[in-house]
XYZ file of C-alpha atoms in Angstrom:
126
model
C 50.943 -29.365 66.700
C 54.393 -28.813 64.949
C 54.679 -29.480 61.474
C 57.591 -31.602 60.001
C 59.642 -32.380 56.852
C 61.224 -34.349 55.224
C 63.633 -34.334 51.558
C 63.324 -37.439 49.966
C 66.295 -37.215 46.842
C 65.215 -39.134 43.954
C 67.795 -41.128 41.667
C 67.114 -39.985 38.672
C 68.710 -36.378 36.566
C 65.481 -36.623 34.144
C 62.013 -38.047 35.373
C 61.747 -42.169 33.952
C 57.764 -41.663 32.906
C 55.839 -38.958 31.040
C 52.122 -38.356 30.142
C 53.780 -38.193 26.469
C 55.490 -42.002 26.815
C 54.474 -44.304 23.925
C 56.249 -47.506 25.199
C 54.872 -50.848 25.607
C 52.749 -50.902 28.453
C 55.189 -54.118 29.992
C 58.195 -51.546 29.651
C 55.743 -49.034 31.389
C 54.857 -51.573 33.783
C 58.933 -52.425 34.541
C 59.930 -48.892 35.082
C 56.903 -47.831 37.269
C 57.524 -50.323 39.664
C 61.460 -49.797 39.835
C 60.036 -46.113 40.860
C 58.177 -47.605 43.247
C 60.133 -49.878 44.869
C 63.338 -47.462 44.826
C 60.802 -44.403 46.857
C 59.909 -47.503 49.160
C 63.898 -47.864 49.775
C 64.789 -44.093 50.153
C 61.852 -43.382 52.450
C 62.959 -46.193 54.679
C 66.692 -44.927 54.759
C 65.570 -41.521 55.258
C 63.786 -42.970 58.439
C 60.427 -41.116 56.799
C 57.916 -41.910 59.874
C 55.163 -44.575 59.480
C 51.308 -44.702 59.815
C 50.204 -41.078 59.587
C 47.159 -39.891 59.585
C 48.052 -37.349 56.646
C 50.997 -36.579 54.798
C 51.214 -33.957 52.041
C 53.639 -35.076 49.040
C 55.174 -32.310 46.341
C 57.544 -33.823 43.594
C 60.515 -31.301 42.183
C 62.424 -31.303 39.375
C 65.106 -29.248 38.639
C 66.289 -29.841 34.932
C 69.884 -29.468 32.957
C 68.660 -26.709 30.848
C 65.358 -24.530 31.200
C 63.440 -25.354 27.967
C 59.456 -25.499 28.001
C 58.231 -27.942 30.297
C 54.567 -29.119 31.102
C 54.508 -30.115 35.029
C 51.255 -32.465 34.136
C 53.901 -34.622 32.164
C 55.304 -35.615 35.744
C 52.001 -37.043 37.250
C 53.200 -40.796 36.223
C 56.535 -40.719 38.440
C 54.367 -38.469 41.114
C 51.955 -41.583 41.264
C 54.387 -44.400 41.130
C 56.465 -42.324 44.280
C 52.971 -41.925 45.928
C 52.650 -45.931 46.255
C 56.111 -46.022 47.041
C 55.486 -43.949 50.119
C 52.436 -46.452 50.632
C 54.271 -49.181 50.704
C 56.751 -48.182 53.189
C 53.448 -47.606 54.947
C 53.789 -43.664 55.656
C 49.716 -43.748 55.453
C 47.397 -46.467 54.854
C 46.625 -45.646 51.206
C 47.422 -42.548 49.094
C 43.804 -41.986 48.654
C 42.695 -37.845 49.014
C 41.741 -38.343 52.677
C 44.973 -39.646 53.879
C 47.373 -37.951 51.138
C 47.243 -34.426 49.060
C 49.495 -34.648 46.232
C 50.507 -31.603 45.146
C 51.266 -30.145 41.074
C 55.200 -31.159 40.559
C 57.291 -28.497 40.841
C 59.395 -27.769 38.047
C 62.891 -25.529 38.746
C 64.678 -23.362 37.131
C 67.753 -24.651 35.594
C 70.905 -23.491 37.832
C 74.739 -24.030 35.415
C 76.936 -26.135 37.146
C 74.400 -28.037 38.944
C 73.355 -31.535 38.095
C 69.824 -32.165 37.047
C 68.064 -33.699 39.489
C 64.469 -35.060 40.886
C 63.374 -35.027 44.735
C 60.420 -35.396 46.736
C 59.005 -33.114 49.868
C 56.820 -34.472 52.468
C 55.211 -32.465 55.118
C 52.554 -33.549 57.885
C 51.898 -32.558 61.701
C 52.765 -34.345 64.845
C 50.388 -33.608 68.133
């Protein structure tokens, strides 16, 4: 068994949903699904393999500066990428069985370098 990766780069410098959002729940609604349909997209470019048994997913985020940040606020876009992956149809659900999502990852900011939000799969191939 050899275990593979994959770097899926997110389009967004600062995550689009937080634990701490008070919007409207349709303007929650709108931007979860963009999420979710733009992960579907990437993982498809990225030629991200289909119909795994089990894939392991870790979100990072590397912000502009290095202020305190809570990596539970991140869950929402971690969620709304996990059904991405779903939809593309890397595994049959993102229930625990088939998917372990993993505590985001937050970075440490690095000057010069654009903030910036990715995620990392890993799974094994027999």
């Amino acid at each position: 068994m050899s275990i593979q990766n994959l770097t899926i780069r997110l389009p967004y410098e600062k995550p689009p949903l937080s634990m701490n959002d008070r919007q409207h729940w349709a303007v929650k609604a709108r931007i979860t699904a963009g999420v979710r349909r733009s992960t579907q997209r990437l993982a498809k470019a990225a030629h991200a393999p289909v119909g795994l048994e089990c894939v392991a997913v870790t979100l990072h985020y590397r912000p502009r500066d290095n202020r305190r940040r809570d990596t539970d606020n991140l869950m929402p876009v971690l969620k709304a990428c996990c059904d991405g992956l779903v939809d593309h149809g890397i595994t049959a659900d993102d229930t625990p069985d088939l998917m372990t999502k993993h505590m985001p990852v937050i970075h440490p900011a690095v000057k010069g370098t654009p903030p910036a939000l990715w995620l990392e799969l890993e799974w094994s191939e027999k």
